[in-house]
CSV table of N, CA, C and O in Angstrom, one decimal:
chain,number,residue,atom,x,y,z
A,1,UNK,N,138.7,123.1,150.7
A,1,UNK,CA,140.0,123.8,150.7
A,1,UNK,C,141.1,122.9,151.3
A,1,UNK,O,141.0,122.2,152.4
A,2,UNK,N,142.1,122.9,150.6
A,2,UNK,CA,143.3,122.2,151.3
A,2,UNK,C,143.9,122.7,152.1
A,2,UNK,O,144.2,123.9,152.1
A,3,UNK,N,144.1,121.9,153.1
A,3,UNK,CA,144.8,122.0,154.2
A,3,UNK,C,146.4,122.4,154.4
A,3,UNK,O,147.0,121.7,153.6
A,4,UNK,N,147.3,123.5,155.2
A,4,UNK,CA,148.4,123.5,154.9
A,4,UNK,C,149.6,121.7,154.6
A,4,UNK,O,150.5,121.4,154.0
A,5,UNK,N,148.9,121.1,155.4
A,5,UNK,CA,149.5,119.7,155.2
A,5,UNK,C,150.0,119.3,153.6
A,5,UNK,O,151.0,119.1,153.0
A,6,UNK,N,148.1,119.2,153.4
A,6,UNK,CA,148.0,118.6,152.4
A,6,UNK,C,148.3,119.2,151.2
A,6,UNK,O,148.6,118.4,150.3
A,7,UNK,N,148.3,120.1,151.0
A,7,UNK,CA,149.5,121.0,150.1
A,7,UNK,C,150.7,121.0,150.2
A,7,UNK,O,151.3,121.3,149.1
A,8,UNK,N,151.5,120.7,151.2
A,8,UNK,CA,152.7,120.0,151.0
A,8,UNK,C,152.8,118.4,151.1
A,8,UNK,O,153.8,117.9,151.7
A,9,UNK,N,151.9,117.5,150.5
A,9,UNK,CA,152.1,116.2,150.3
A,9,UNK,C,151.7,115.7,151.3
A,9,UNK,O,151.5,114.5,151.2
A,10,UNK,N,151.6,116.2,152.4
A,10,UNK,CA,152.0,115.6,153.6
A,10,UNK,C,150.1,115.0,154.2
A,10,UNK,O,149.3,115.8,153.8
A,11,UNK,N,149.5,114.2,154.7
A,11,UNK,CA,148.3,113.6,154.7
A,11,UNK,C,148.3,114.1,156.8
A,11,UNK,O,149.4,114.0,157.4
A,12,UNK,N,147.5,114.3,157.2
A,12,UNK,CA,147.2,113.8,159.1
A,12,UNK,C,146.6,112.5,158.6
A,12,UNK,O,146.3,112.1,157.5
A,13,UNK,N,146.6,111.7,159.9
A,13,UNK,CA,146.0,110.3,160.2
A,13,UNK,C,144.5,110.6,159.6
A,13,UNK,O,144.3,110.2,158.4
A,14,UNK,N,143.6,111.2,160.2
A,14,UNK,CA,142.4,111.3,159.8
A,14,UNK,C,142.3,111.4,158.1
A,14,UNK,O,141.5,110.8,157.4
A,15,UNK,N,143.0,112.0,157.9
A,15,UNK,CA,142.6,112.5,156.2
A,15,UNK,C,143.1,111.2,155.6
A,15,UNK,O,142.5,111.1,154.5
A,16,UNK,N,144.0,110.1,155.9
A,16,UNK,CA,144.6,109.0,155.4
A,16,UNK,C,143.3,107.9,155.5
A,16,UNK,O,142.7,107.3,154.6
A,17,UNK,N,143.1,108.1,157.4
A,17,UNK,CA,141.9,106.9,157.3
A,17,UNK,C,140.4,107.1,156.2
A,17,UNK,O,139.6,106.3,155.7
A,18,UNK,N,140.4,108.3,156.2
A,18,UNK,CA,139.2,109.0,154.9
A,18,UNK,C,139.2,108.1,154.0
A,18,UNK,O,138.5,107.1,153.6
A,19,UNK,N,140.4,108.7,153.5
A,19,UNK,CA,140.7,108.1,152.3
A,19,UNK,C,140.7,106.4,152.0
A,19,UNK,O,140.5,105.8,151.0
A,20,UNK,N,141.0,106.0,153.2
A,20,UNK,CA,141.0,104.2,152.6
A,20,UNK,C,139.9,103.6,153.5
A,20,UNK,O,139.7,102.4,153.7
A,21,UNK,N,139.4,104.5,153.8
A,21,UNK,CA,137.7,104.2,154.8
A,21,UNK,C,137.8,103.1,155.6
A,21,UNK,O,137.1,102.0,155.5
A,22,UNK,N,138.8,103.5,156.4
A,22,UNK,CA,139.1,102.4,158.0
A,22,UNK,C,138.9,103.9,159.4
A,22,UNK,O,138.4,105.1,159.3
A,23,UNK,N,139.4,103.3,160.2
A,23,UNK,CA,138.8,103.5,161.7
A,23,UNK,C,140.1,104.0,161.9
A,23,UNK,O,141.0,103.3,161.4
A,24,UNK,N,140.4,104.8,162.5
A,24,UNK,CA,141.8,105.6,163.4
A,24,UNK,C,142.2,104.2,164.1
A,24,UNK,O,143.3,104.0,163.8
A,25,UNK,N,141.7,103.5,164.8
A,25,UNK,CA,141.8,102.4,165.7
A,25,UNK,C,142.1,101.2,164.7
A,25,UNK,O,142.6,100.3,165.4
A,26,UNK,N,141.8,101.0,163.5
A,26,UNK,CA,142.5,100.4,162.8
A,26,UNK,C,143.9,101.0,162.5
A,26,UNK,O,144.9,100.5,163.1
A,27,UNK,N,143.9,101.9,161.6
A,27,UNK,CA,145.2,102.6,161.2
A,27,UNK,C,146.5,102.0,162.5
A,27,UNK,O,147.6,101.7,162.3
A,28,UNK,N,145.8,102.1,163.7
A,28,UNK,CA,147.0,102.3,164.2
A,28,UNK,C,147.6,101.2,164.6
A,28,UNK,O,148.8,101.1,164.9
A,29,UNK,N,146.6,100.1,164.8
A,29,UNK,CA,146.4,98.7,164.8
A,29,UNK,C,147.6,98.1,163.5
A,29,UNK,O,148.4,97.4,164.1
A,30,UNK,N,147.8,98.3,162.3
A,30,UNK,CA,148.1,98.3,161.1
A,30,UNK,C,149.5,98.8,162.1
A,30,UNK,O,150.3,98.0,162.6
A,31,UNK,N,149.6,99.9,162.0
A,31,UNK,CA,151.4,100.7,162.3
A,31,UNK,C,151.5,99.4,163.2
A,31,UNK,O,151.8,98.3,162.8
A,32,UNK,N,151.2,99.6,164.5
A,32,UNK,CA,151.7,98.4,165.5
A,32,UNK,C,152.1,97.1,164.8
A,32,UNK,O,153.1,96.5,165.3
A,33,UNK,N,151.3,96.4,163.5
A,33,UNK,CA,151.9,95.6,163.3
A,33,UNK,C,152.5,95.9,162.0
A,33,UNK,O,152.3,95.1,161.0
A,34,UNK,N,153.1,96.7,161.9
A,34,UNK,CA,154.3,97.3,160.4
A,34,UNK,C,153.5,97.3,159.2
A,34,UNK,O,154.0,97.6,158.2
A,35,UNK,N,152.0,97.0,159.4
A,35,UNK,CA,151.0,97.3,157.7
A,35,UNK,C,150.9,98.4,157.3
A,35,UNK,O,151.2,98.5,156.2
A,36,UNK,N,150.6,99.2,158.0
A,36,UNK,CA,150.4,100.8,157.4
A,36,UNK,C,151.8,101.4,156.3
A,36,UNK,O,152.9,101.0,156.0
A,37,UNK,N,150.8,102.9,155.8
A,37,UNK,CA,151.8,103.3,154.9
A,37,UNK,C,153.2,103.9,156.0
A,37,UNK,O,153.1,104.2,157.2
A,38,UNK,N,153.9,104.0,155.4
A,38,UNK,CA,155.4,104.4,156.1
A,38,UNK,C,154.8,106.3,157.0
A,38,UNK,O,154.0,107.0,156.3
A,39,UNK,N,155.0,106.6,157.8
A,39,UNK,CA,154.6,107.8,158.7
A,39,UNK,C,156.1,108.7,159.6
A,39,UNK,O,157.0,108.4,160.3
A,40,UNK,N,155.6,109.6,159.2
A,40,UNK,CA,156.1,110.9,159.9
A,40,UNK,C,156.5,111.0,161.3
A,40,UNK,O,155.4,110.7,161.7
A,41,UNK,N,157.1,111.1,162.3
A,41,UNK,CA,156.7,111.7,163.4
A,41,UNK,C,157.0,112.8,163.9
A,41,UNK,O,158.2,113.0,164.3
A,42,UNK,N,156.3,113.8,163.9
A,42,UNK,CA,156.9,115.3,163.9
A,42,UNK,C,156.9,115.1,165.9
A,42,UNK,O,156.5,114.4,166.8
A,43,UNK,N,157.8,116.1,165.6
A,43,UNK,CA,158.6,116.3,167.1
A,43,UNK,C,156.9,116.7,168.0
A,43,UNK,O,157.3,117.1,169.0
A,44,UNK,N,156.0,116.8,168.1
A,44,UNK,CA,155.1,117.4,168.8
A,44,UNK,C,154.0,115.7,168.8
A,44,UNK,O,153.1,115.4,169.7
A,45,UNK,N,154.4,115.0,167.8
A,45,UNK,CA,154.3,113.6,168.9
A,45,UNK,C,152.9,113.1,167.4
A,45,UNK,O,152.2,112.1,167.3
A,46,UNK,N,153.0,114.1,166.6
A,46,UNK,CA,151.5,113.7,165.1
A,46,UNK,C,152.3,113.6,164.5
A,46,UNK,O,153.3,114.3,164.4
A,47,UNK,N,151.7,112.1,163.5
A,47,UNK,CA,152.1,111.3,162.6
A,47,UNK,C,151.5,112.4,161.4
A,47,UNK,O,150.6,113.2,161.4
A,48,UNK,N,152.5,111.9,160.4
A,48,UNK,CA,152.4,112.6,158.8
A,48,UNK,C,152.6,111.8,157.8
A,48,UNK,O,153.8,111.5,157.7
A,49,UNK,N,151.7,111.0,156.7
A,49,UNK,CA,152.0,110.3,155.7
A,49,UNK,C,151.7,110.9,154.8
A,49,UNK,O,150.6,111.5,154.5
A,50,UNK,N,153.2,110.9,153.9
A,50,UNK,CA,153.7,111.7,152.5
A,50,UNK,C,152.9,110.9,151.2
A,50,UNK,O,153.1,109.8,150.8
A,51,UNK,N,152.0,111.7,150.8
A,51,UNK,CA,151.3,111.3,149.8
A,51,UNK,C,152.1,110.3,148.6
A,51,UNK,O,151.6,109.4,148.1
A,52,UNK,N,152.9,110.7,148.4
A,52,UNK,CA,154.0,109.4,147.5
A,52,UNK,C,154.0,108.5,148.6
A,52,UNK,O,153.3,107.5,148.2
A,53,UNK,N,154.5,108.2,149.9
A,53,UNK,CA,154.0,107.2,150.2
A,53,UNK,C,153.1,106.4,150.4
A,53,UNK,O,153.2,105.2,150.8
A,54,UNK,N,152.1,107.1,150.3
A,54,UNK,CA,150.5,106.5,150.7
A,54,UNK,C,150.4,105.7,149.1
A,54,UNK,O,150.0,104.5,148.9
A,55,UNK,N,150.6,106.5,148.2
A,55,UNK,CA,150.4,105.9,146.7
A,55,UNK,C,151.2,104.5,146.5
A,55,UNK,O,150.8,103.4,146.1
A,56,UNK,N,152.6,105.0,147.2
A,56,UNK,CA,153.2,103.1,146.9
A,56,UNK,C,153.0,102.5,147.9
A,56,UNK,O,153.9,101.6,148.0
A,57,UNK,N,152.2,102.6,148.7
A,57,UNK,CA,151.8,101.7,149.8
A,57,UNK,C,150.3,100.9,149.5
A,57,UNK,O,149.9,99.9,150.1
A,58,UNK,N,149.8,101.6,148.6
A,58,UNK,CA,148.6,101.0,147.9
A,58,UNK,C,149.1,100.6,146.8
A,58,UNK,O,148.4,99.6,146.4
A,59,UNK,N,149.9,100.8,146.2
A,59,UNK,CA,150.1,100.1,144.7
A,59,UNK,C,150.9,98.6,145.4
A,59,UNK,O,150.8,97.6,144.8
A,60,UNK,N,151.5,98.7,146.3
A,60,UNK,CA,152.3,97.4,146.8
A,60,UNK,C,150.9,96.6,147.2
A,60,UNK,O,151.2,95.7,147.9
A,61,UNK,N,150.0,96.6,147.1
A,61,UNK,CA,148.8,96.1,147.3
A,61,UNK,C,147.9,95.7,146.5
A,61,UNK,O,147.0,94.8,146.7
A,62,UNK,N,148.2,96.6,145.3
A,62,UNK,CA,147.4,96.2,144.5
A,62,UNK,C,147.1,94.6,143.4
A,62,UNK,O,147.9,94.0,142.8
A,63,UNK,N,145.7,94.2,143.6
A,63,UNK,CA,146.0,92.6,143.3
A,63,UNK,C,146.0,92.4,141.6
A,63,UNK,O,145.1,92.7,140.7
A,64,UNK,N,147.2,91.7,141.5
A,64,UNK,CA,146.9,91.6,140.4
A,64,UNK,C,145.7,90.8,138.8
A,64,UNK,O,145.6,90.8,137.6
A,65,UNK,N,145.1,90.2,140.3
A,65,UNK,CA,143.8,89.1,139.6
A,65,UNK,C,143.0,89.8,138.1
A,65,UNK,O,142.1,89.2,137.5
């Protein structure tokens, strides 16, 4: 079942790192140094990545080999 988030586009941290099968402690490793996909910050202090961003944040990745 989808989550209210994730029915509106919107991903939590956890459900992002799922998805690209890294460590929360990476993820955030990544933000600290400007790698990660672009994020949210809702006023209560939790990060939000907009599924259109997560998509072109992987496609800006993708290799062309």
């Amino acid at each position: 079942m989808a989550t209210h988030t994730s029915r509106r586009g919107m991903l939590k941290v956890p459900e992002v790192c799922d998805e690209l099968g890294i460590s929360r402690s990476t993820f955030y490793e990544w933000r600290l140094k400007q790698r990660a996909p672009r994020c949210i910050k809702l006023p209560n202090g939790e990060l939000r990545v907009r599924r259109g961003d997560l998509d072109m944040w992987l496609n800006d990745r993708e290799d062309a080999a």
